[in-house]
Amino acid sequence: MSESSTHQVTAPPQTGQTMRPWAYLQQIPFVFWMVGATLALALMSNLSAAETIDSFNAGFGRALGEFTLILLPAFTLAAVIAKLDQNPSTRTIATMMGLAPVSGAGMVCPDTAYAALAPAAQTNTKHKLSIAFGAYAGFKLLFPAGPLLVATALGAQNDPKIIWVGALLLLPVWLGGLFWARMMAPRTLEATSNTKEATPFPKDQKSKFNWRANLGPFVILVSLIAIGFFVEFSSLPLLDLLTQPKGALIAAALFALAQLPANEWRPCLEQASRRTAGLILLIGSASAFGAVLTEQLDLSNIATIAQSQWLLFYLFGLTMLFKLIQGSSLATFAAITPVAAPIIAGADISPVIATFAICLGSFIAIMPNDSFYWLVRRDALTHLTTERQAVLLLSGGAIVQALIGLLLLWILSAWI
């Protein structure tokens, strides 16, 4: 990558060379310095964790500050996991299948979760699809992935029901996708061989599974959030921040980053910066679009819907439309929430129910304009001869998952 003459970057030393203290600091991009300095300044001013986040949010503009605190560590974690590329042996297949939903949520990316866990299944299409549907469902339904992103935009991020409603929806939704795959494409769910062998990940990636590097960040994430749920740290701002979802995600990302040599930090952090910057730009644009749309359109008909029991289905359908157009789930969340937020604000509906109506609508569908489609298609379904077969299997399963979740959410809406 070329650099302009006015912006020189010192090349990191090769692995194994002794690094001076300043060289370690050079591995951290400036945007991370700014975020870290802002948090440090707020904490040194004896602000509480809530006041720290509110100050960051107000300075950055609307909810963009909160999204930054979520996306930067999440994408850093994803980049580190991809860099480590530690894959389990076949003895850990069942464990990897069970970890798929948690990984999809913890990495805030089903693509990365699938790429990290699928090698355990080798050429077994049934197991690969189990991991794929698990990672997809976990990303959409489990905290701190899709539900936190949507709830943040709707102002419901601190409602504890976000956690248990998602966990309640997960298992039947995940099993629905597996049932579809078994029923509609039994041949693709056999352990493939000869000419019908699914292409595995390269053999040089099949190293011994490193539990500390791969699972350590998620253990830290879950543990800190659990501690914060039961223990009050309002008098200790740093602990208060670290035991909240955003702070726990930062701690998990820092732990993951520490597994790499210091000279490999910068590429991971710069990748996280680029992914975050692009999405933040989209969120800002979508917010402006939603504000203008709300001012210009006659929302009287929508307001009528908003006062009825059908708003849940309206939000589901609206998100589905955005997902089919956008392809990317993250882009869908970024684009739909500014449009839906004004409707939800004046409606007789729980923000938690509205959050999961949007999350479930984003299940539809896994199409060729979604990077997740190509990841699973290239790895697990290379023996299928047409794209129609792959779309039927992947999108069909996602649709079944969405409809099962929508039915359960409609039932839950009577009590929430």
CSV table of C-alpha atoms in Angstrom, one decimal:
chain,number,residue,atom,x,y,z
A,1,MET,CA,0.0,0.0,0.0
A,2,SER,CA,1.5,3.3,-1.0
A,3,GLU,CA,1.6,6.3,1.3
A,4,SER,CA,1.7,9.9,0.3
A,5,SER,CA,4.9,11.9,0.8
A,6,THR,CA,3.3,13.8,3.7
A,7,HIS,CA,2.2,10.8,5.6
A,8,GLN,CA,5.0,8.3,6.2
A,9,VAL,CA,4.4,5.2,8.3
A,10,THR,CA,7.3,3.4,9.9
A,11,ALA,CA,7.4,-0.3,8.8
A,12,PRO,CA,7.0,-2.6,11.8
A,13,PRO,CA,9.9,-4.7,12.8
A,14,GLN,CA,10.0,-8.4,11.8
A,15,THR,CA,8.7,-11.0,14.3
A,16,GLY,CA,11.4,-11.9,16.7
A,17,GLN,CA,13.2,-8.5,16.7
A,18,THR,CA,13.4,-6.5,19.9
A,19,MET,CA,11.0,-3.5,19.8
A,20,ARG,CA,11.5,-0.3,21.6
A,21,PRO,CA,8.7,1.1,23.8
A,22,TRP,CA,7.9,3.8,21.1
A,23,ALA,CA,7.6,1.0,18.5
A,24,TYR,CA,4.8,-0.6,20.4
A,25,LEU,CA,2.9,2.7,20.5
A,26,GLN,CA,3.4,3.1,16.7
A,27,GLN,CA,1.3,-0.1,16.2
A,28,ILE,CA,-1.8,1.7,17.4
A,29,PRO,CA,-3.6,3.9,14.8
A,30,PHE,CA,-4.5,7.5,15.7
A,31,VAL,CA,-8.2,6.9,15.8
A,32,PHE,CA,-7.7,4.4,18.7
A,33,TRP,CA,-5.6,6.9,20.5
A,34,MET,CA,-8.5,9.4,20.2
A,35,VAL,CA,-11.1,7.0,21.5
A,36,GLY,CA,-8.9,5.8,24.3
A,37,ALA,CA,-7.9,9.3,25.3
A,38,THR,CA,-11.5,10.4,25.4
A,39,LEU,CA,-12.5,7.5,27.7
A,40,ALA,CA,-9.4,8.0,29.9
A,41,LEU,CA,-10.1,11.8,30.2
A,42,ALA,CA,-13.7,11.1,31.2
A,43,LEU,CA,-12.8,8.5,33.8
A,44,MET,CA,-10.0,10.7,35.2
A,45,SER,CA,-12.7,13.4,35.7
A,46,ASN,CA,-14.6,11.0,38.0
A,47,LEU,CA,-17.5,10.6,35.6
A,48,SER,CA,-19.6,7.5,36.0
A,49,ALA,CA,-19.6,4.8,33.2
A,50,ALA,CA,-23.0,6.1,32.0
A,51,GLU,CA,-21.8,9.7,32.0
A,52,THR,CA,-18.6,8.7,30.2
A,53,ILE,CA,-20.6,7.0,27.4
A,54,ASP,CA,-23.1,9.9,27.3
A,55,SER,CA,-20.2,12.4,26.9
A,56,PHE,CA,-18.7,10.4,24.1
A,57,ASN,CA,-22.0,10.1,22.5
A,58,ALA,CA,-22.8,13.8,22.7
A,59,GLY,CA,-19.5,14.7,21.3
A,60,PHE,CA,-19.6,12.3,18.4
A,61,GLY,CA,-23.2,13.0,17.4
A,62,ARG,CA,-26.4,11.2,18.2
A,63,ALA,CA,-25.8,7.5,18.7
A,64,LEU,CA,-22.7,7.4,16.5
A,65,GLY,CA,-20.5,7.5,19.6
A,66,GLU,CA,-22.1,4.3,21.0
A,67,PHE,CA,-21.9,2.6,17.6
A,68,THR,CA,-18.2,3.4,17.5
A,69,LEU,CA,-17.6,1.9,20.9
A,70,ILE,CA,-19.4,-1.3,19.8
A,71,LEU,CA,-18.0,-1.6,16.3
A,72,LEU,CA,-14.3,-0.8,16.8
A,73,PRO,CA,-13.7,-3.5,19.4
A,74,ALA,CA,-16.0,-6.0,17.6
A,75,PHE,CA,-14.2,-5.6,14.3
A,76,THR,CA,-10.8,-5.7,16.1
A,77,LEU,CA,-11.8,-9.0,17.7
A,78,ALA,CA,-12.9,-10.4,14.3
A,79,ALA,CA,-9.6,-9.3,12.7
A,80,VAL,CA,-7.5,-10.9,15.4
A,81,ILE,CA,-9.5,-14.2,15.2
A,82,ALA,CA,-9.0,-14.3,11.4
A,83,LYS,CA,-5.3,-13.5,11.9
A,84,LEU,CA,-4.7,-16.2,14.4
A,85,ASP,CA,-6.6,-18.7,12.2
A,86,GLN,CA,-6.4,-21.4,14.8
A,87,ASN,CA,-8.8,-24.3,13.8
A,88,PRO,CA,-10.0,-27.2,15.9
A,89,SER,CA,-9.5,-30.9,15.1
A,90,THR,CA,-12.5,-33.2,14.3
A,91,ARG,CA,-12.8,-34.1,18.0
A,92,THR,CA,-14.2,-30.7,18.7
A,93,ILE,CA,-16.9,-30.7,16.1
A,94,ALA,CA,-19.8,-30.9,18.6
A,95,THR,CA,-18.2,-28.1,20.7
A,96,MET,CA,-17.8,-25.9,17.6
A,97,MET,CA,-21.4,-26.5,16.6
A,98,GLY,CA,-22.6,-25.4,20.0
A,99,LEU,CA,-20.3,-22.4,20.0
A,100,ALA,CA,-21.6,-21.2,16.6
A,101,PRO,CA,-24.4,-18.9,17.9
A,102,VAL,CA,-22.2,-17.5,20.7
A,103,SER,CA,-19.3,-16.9,18.2
A,104,GLY,CA,-21.7,-15.2,15.7
A,105,ALA,CA,-22.8,-12.8,18.4
A,106,GLY,CA,-19.5,-12.3,20.1
A,107,MET,CA,-17.7,-11.5,16.8
A,108,VAL,CA,-20.6,-9.4,15.6
A,109,CYS,CA,-20.1,-11.2,12.3
A,110,PRO,CA,-21.5,-14.6,11.1
A,111,ASP,CA,-18.9,-14.7,8.3
A,112,THR,CA,-16.0,-14.7,10.8
A,113,ALA,CA,-17.6,-17.1,13.2
A,114,TYR,CA,-18.3,-19.5,10.3
A,115,ALA,CA,-14.8,-19.2,8.9
A,116,ALA,CA,-13.3,-19.8,12.4
A,117,LEU,CA,-15.4,-22.8,13.3
A,118,ALA,CA,-16.3,-24.6,10.0
A,119,PRO,CA,-12.9,-26.3,9.5
A,120,ALA,CA,-13.8,-28.6,12.4
A,121,ALA,CA,-16.4,-30.2,10.2
A,122,GLN,CA,-13.9,-30.9,7.4
A,123,THR,CA,-16.0,-32.1,4.5
A,124,ASN,CA,-19.2,-32.9,6.4
A,125,THR,CA,-21.9,-30.7,4.8
A,126,LYS,CA,-24.4,-31.4,7.6
A,127,HIS,CA,-22.1,-30.1,10.3
A,128,LYS,CA,-21.0,-27.1,8.2
A,129,LEU,CA,-24.6,-26.1,7.7
A,130,SER,CA,-25.3,-26.6,11.4
A,131,ILE,CA,-22.4,-24.1,12.1
A,132,ALA,CA,-23.6,-21.7,9.4
A,133,PHE,CA,-27.2,-21.5,10.6
A,134,GLY,CA,-26.1,-21.3,14.2
A,135,ALA,CA,-23.7,-18.4,13.6
A,136,TYR,CA,-26.3,-16.6,11.5
A,137,ALA,CA,-29.0,-17.0,14.2
A,138,GLY,CA,-26.6,-16.0,17.0
A,139,PHE,CA,-25.6,-12.9,15.2
A,140,LYS,CA,-29.2,-11.9,14.7
A,141,LEU,CA,-30.6,-12.7,18.1
A,142,LEU,CA,-27.9,-12.8,20.8
A,143,PHE,CA,-26.5,-9.9,22.8
A,144,PRO,CA,-24.2,-8.0,22.0
A,145,ALA,CA,-24.6,-8.4,18.2
A,146,GLY,CA,-27.7,-7.5,16.2
A,147,PRO,CA,-30.0,-6.8,19.2
A,148,LEU,CA,-27.5,-4.4,20.8
A,149,LEU,CA,-27.0,-2.5,17.5
A,150,VAL,CA,-30.7,-2.1,16.9
A,151,ALA,CA,-31.6,-1.5,20.6
A,152,THR,CA,-29.0,1.2,20.8
A,153,ALA,CA,-30.6,3.1,17.9
A,154,LEU,CA,-34.0,2.7,19.5
A,155,GLY,CA,-32.9,3.7,23.0
A,156,ALA,CA,-33.5,0.3,24.6
A,157,GLN,CA,-29.9,-0.9,25.0
A,158,ASN,CA,-30.1,-1.0,28.8
A,159,ASP,CA,-33.2,-3.1,29.0
A,160,PRO,CA,-32.2,-6.5,30.4
A,161,LYS,CA,-35.1,-8.2,28.5
A,162,ILE,CA,-32.9,-7.7,25.3
A,163,ILE,CA,-30.7,-10.5,26.6
A,164,TRP,CA,-33.2,-13.1,27.7
A,165,VAL,CA,-35.7,-12.6,24.9
A,166,GLY,CA,-33.0,-13.2,22.3
A,167,ALA,CA,-31.8,-16.3,24.2
A,168,LEU,CA,-35.4,-17.6,24.3
A,169,LEU,CA,-35.8,-17.2,20.6
A,170,LEU,CA,-32.5,-18.7,19.6
A,171,LEU,CA,-32.9,-22.4,20.0
A,172,PRO,CA,-36.2,-22.9,18.1
A,173,VAL,CA,-35.0,-20.5,15.4
A,174,TRP,CA,-31.7,-22.3,15.0
A,175,LEU,CA,-33.4,-25.7,14.9
A,176,GLY,CA,-35.8,-24.5,12.3
A,177,GLY,CA,-33.0,-23.8,9.9
A,178,LEU,CA,-31.5,-27.2,10.5
A,179,PHE,CA,-34.8,-28.9,9.9
A,180,TRP,CA,-35.2,-27.1,6.6
A,181,ALA,CA,-31.8,-28.1,5.5
A,182,ARG,CA,-32.4,-31.8,6.4
A,183,MET,CA,-35.8,-31.9,4.7
A,184,MET,CA,-35.1,-30.0,1.5
A,185,ALA,CA,-31.5,-31.1,0.6
A,186,PRO,CA,-30.7,-34.4,2.2
A,187,ARG,CA,-28.0,-35.2,-0.4
A,188,THR,CA,-26.1,-32.1,0.6
A,189,LEU,CA,-26.2,-33.1,4.2
A,190,GLU,CA,-24.3,-36.4,3.7
A,191,ALA,CA,-20.6,-36.5,4.4
A,192,THR,CA,-19.3,-35.8,0.9
A,193,SER,CA,-16.7,-37.7,-1.0
A,194,ASN,CA,-15.1,-38.1,-4.4
A,195,THR,CA,-16.6,-35.7,-6.9
A,196,LYS,CA,-19.2,-34.4,-4.4
A,197,GLU,CA,-16.7,-33.4,-1.8
A,198,ALA,CA,-17.2,-29.9,-0.3
A,199,THR,CA,-14.0,-27.9,-0.6
A,200,PRO,CA,-12.4,-27.7,2.9
A,201,PHE,CA,-10.3,-24.9,4.1
A,202,PRO,CA,-6.6,-25.2,3.2
A,203,LYS,CA,-4.7,-27.9,5.1
A,204,ASP,CA,-2.1,-25.5,6.4
A,205,GLN,CA,-4.9,-23.8,8.5
A,206,LYS,CA,-5.7,-27.0,10.4
A,207,SER,CA,-3.5,-26.4,13.4
A,208,LYS,CA,-4.2,-27.5,16.9
A,209,PHE,CA,-7.1,-25.5,18.5
A,210,ASN,CA,-5.9,-22.8,20.8
A,211,TRP,CA,-8.6,-22.5,23.5
A,212,ARG,CA,-7.1,-19.5,25.1
A,213,ALA,CA,-6.8,-17.5,21.9
A,214,ASN,CA,-10.1,-18.5,20.4
A,215,LEU,CA,-12.4,-18.8,23.4
A,216,GLY,CA,-10.7,-16.5,25.9
A,217,PRO,CA,-12.2,-13.3,24.5
A,218,PHE,CA,-15.7,-14.7,24.7
A,219,VAL,CA,-15.2,-16.0,28.2
A,220,ILE,CA,-14.0,-12.5,29.3
A,221,LEU,CA,-17.0,-10.9,27.5
A,222,VAL,CA,-19.6,-13.1,29.1
A,223,SER,CA,-18.0,-13.1,32.5
A,224,LEU,CA,-17.7,-9.3,32.7
A,225,ILE,CA,-21.3,-8.8,31.5
A,226,ALA,CA,-22.5,-11.3,34.1
A,227,ILE,CA,-20.5,-9.6,36.9
A,228,GLY,CA,-22.0,-6.3,35.9
A,229,PHE,CA,-25.5,-7.7,36.0
A,230,PHE,CA,-25.2,-8.8,39.6
A,231,VAL,CA,-22.7,-6.3,41.1
A,232,GLU,CA,-23.0,-2.5,41.2
A,233,PHE,CA,-19.8,-0.6,40.5
A,234,SER,CA,-21.1,2.9,40.2
A,235,SER,CA,-18.5,4.2,42.7
A,236,LEU,CA,-15.7,2.7,40.6
A,237,PRO,CA,-16.0,4.1,37.1
A,238,LEU,CA,-13.4,1.9,35.4
A,239,LEU,CA,-15.0,-1.3,36.7
A,240,ASP,CA,-18.4,0.1,36.0
A,241,LEU,CA,-17.4,0.6,32.4
A,242,LEU,CA,-15.7,-2.8,32.0
A,243,THR,CA,-18.7,-4.6,33.3
A,244,GLN,CA,-21.1,-3.0,30.9
A,245,PRO,CA,-21.5,-4.5,27.4
A,246,LYS,CA,-19.4,-1.9,25.6
A,247,GLY,CA,-16.6,-2.0,28.1
A,248,ALA,CA,-16.7,-5.8,28.2
A,249,LEU,CA,-16.4,-5.9,24.4
A,250,ILE,CA,-13.4,-3.5,24.6
A,251,ALA,CA,-11.7,-5.8,27.2
A,252,ALA,CA,-12.3,-8.9,25.1
A,253,ALA,CA,-10.8,-7.2,22.1
A,254,LEU,CA,-7.8,-6.1,24.1
A,255,PHE,CA,-7.3,-9.6,25.4
A,256,ALA,CA,-7.5,-11.0,21.8
A,257,LEU,CA,-5.1,-8.4,20.5
A,258,ALA,CA,-2.6,-9.4,23.2
A,259,GLN,CA,-2.4,-12.9,21.7
A,260,LEU,CA,-0.6,-11.4,18.6
A,261,PRO,CA,2.9,-10.1,18.4
A,262,ALA,CA,2.9,-6.3,18.7
A,263,ASN,CA,4.1,-5.8,15.2
A,264,GLU,CA,0.8,-7.4,14.0
A,265,TRP,CA,-1.5,-5.1,16.0
A,266,ARG,CA,-1.6,-2.3,13.5
A,267,PRO,CA,-3.0,-4.3,10.5
A,268,CYS,CA,-5.8,-5.7,12.6
A,269,LEU,CA,-6.6,-2.3,14.2
A,270,GLU,CA,-6.5,-0.5,10.8
A,271,GLN,CA,-8.8,-3.1,9.3
A,272,ALA,CA,-11.2,-2.5,12.3
A,273,SER,CA,-10.9,1.2,11.7
A,274,ARG,CA,-11.8,0.9,8.0
A,275,ARG,CA,-14.8,-1.3,8.6
A,276,THR,CA,-16.1,0.9,11.4
A,277,ALA,CA,-15.6,4.1,9.4
A,278,GLY,CA,-17.5,2.9,6.4
A,279,LEU,CA,-20.4,1.7,8.6
A,280,ILE,CA,-20.4,4.9,10.7
A,281,LEU,CA,-20.7,6.9,7.4
A,282,LEU,CA,-23.7,4.8,6.4
A,283,ILE,CA,-25.3,5.2,9.8
A,284,GLY,CA,-25.0,9.0,9.6
A,285,SER,CA,-26.4,9.0,6.1
A,286,ALA,CA,-29.2,6.8,7.1
A,287,SER,CA,-30.0,9.0,10.1
A,288,ALA,CA,-30.2,12.0,7.9
A,289,PHE,CA,-32.4,10.1,5.5
A,290,GLY,CA,-34.7,9.0,8.2
A,291,ALA,CA,-35.1,12.5,9.6
A,292,VAL,CA,-35.9,14.0,6.2
A,293,LEU,CA,-38.3,11.1,5.4
A,294,THR,CA,-40.1,11.7,8.7
A,295,GLU,CA,-40.5,15.4,8.0
A,296,GLN,CA,-41.6,15.1,4.4
A,297,LEU,CA,-43.9,12.1,4.3
A,298,ASP,CA,-47.5,12.0,5.6
A,299,LEU,CA,-47.2,9.3,8.3
A,300,SER,CA,-50.8,9.3,9.3
A,301,ASN,CA,-51.4,5.9,7.8
A,302,ILE,CA,-48.2,4.6,9.4
A,303,ALA,CA,-49.3,6.1,12.7
A,304,THR,CA,-52.6,4.1,12.4
A,305,ILE,CA,-50.5,0.9,11.9
A,306,ALA,CA,-48.3,1.9,14.8
A,307,GLN,CA,-51.2,2.0,17.2
A,308,SER,CA,-52.3,-1.5,16.2
A,309,GLN,CA,-51.0,-5.0,17.0
A,310,TRP,CA,-49.8,-5.2,13.4
A,311,LEU,CA,-46.8,-3.0,13.9
A,312,LEU,CA,-44.6,-6.0,14.8
A,313,PHE,CA,-45.3,-7.5,11.3
A,314,TYR,CA,-44.9,-4.1,9.7
A,315,LEU,CA,-41.4,-3.7,11.1
A,316,PHE,CA,-40.6,-7.3,10.2
A,317,GLY,CA,-41.6,-6.7,6.5
A,318,LEU,CA,-39.9,-3.3,6.3
A,319,THR,CA,-36.6,-4.8,7.5
A,320,MET,CA,-37.0,-7.7,5.1
A,321,LEU,CA,-37.3,-5.2,2.2
A,322,PHE,CA,-34.1,-3.4,3.4
A,323,LYS,CA,-32.2,-6.6,3.8
A,324,LEU,CA,-33.1,-7.9,0.3
A,325,ILE,CA,-31.9,-4.6,-1.1
A,326,GLN,CA,-28.8,-4.1,1.1
A,327,GLY,CA,-27.5,-7.7,1.3
A,328,SER,CA,-25.4,-6.9,4.3
A,329,SER,CA,-27.0,-7.4,7.7
A,330,LEU,CA,-25.0,-4.6,9.4
A,331,ALA,CA,-25.9,-2.2,6.6
A,332,THR,CA,-29.5,-3.2,7.0
A,333,PHE,CA,-29.5,-2.5,10.7
A,334,ALA,CA,-27.8,0.8,10.1
A,335,ALA,CA,-30.3,1.8,7.4
A,336,ILE,CA,-33.6,0.6,9.0
A,337,THR,CA,-33.3,1.9,12.5
A,338,PRO,CA,-33.4,5.7,11.7
A,339,VAL,CA,-36.5,5.1,9.5
A,340,ALA,CA,-38.2,2.9,12.1
A,341,ALA,CA,-37.3,4.9,15.3
A,342,PRO,CA,-39.8,7.7,14.8
A,343,ILE,CA,-42.6,5.3,14.2
A,344,ILE,CA,-41.7,3.2,17.2
A,345,ALA,CA,-41.3,6.2,19.5
A,346,GLY,CA,-45.0,7.2,19.1
A,347,ALA,CA,-46.4,3.6,19.1
A,348,ASP,CA,-47.8,1.4,21.7
A,349,ILE,CA,-45.2,-1.3,21.4
A,350,SER,CA,-42.3,-2.5,23.6
A,351,PRO,CA,-38.9,-1.3,22.2
A,352,VAL,CA,-37.7,-4.9,23.0
A,353,ILE,CA,-40.4,-6.4,20.7
A,354,ALA,CA,-39.6,-3.8,18.1
A,355,THR,CA,-35.9,-4.6,18.3
A,356,PHE,CA,-36.5,-8.3,17.7
A,357,ALA,CA,-39.0,-7.7,14.9
A,358,ILE,CA,-36.3,-5.8,13.1
A,359,CYS,CA,-33.7,-8.5,13.9
A,360,LEU,CA,-36.0,-11.3,12.6
A,361,GLY,CA,-36.8,-9.4,9.5
A,362,SER,CA,-33.1,-9.2,8.7
A,363,PHE,CA,-33.0,-13.0,8.4
A,364,ILE,CA,-34.6,-12.8,5.0
A,365,ALA,CA,-32.6,-13.7,3.1
A,366,ILE,CA,-29.2,-15.2,2.5
A,367,MET,CA,-28.9,-14.1,-1.1
A,368,PRO,CA,-25.9,-13.7,-3.5
A,369,ASN,CA,-25.6,-10.0,-2.5
A,370,ASP,CA,-24.7,-11.2,1.0
A,371,SER,CA,-21.1,-12.1,1.7
A,372,PHE,CA,-22.2,-14.8,4.0
A,373,TYR,CA,-23.9,-16.6,1.1
A,374,TRP,CA,-20.6,-16.8,-0.8
A,375,LEU,CA,-18.6,-17.9,2.2
A,376,VAL,CA,-20.9,-20.9,2.8
A,377,ARG,CA,-21.5,-21.6,-0.9
A,378,ARG,CA,-17.8,-21.8,-1.6
A,379,ASP,CA,-16.9,-23.9,1.4
A,380,ALA,CA,-19.9,-26.2,2.1
A,381,LEU,CA,-21.9,-26.3,-1.1
A,382,THR,CA,-19.4,-26.4,-3.9
A,383,HIS,CA,-20.9,-29.7,-5.1
A,384,LEU,CA,-24.2,-28.0,-6.0
A,385,THR,CA,-24.4,-27.4,-9.7
A,386,THR,CA,-26.6,-24.3,-9.8
A,387,GLU,CA,-27.0,-21.1,-7.8
A,388,ARG,CA,-30.8,-21.8,-7.6
A,389,GLN,CA,-30.0,-24.9,-5.4
A,390,ALA,CA,-27.8,-22.9,-3.1
A,391,VAL,CA,-30.2,-20.0,-2.8
A,392,LEU,CA,-33.1,-22.5,-2.0
A,393,LEU,CA,-31.1,-24.2,0.7
A,394,LEU,CA,-29.6,-21.1,2.4
A,395,SER,CA,-32.4,-18.6,1.9
A,396,GLY,CA,-35.1,-21.2,2.5
A,397,GLY,CA,-33.5,-22.0,5.8
A,398,ALA,CA,-33.2,-18.4,6.8
A,399,ILE,CA,-36.9,-17.7,5.9
A,400,VAL,CA,-38.0,-20.7,8.0
A,401,GLN,CA,-35.9,-19.4,10.9
A,402,ALA,CA,-37.4,-15.9,10.5
A,403,LEU,CA,-41.0,-17.1,10.5
A,404,ILE,CA,-40.5,-19.3,13.5
A,405,GLY,CA,-39.0,-16.5,15.4
A,406,LEU,CA,-41.8,-14.1,14.3
A,407,LEU,CA,-44.5,-16.4,15.6
A,408,LEU,CA,-42.7,-16.8,18.9
A,409,LEU,CA,-42.2,-13.1,19.2
A,410,TRP,CA,-45.8,-12.4,18.5
A,411,ILE,CA,-46.8,-14.8,21.3
A,412,LEU,CA,-44.2,-13.1,23.6
A,413,SER,CA,-45.6,-9.7,22.8
A,414,ALA,CA,-48.7,-10.4,24.9
A,415,TRP,CA,-46.5,-10.4,28.0
A,416,ILE,CA,-43.8,-7.8,27.2
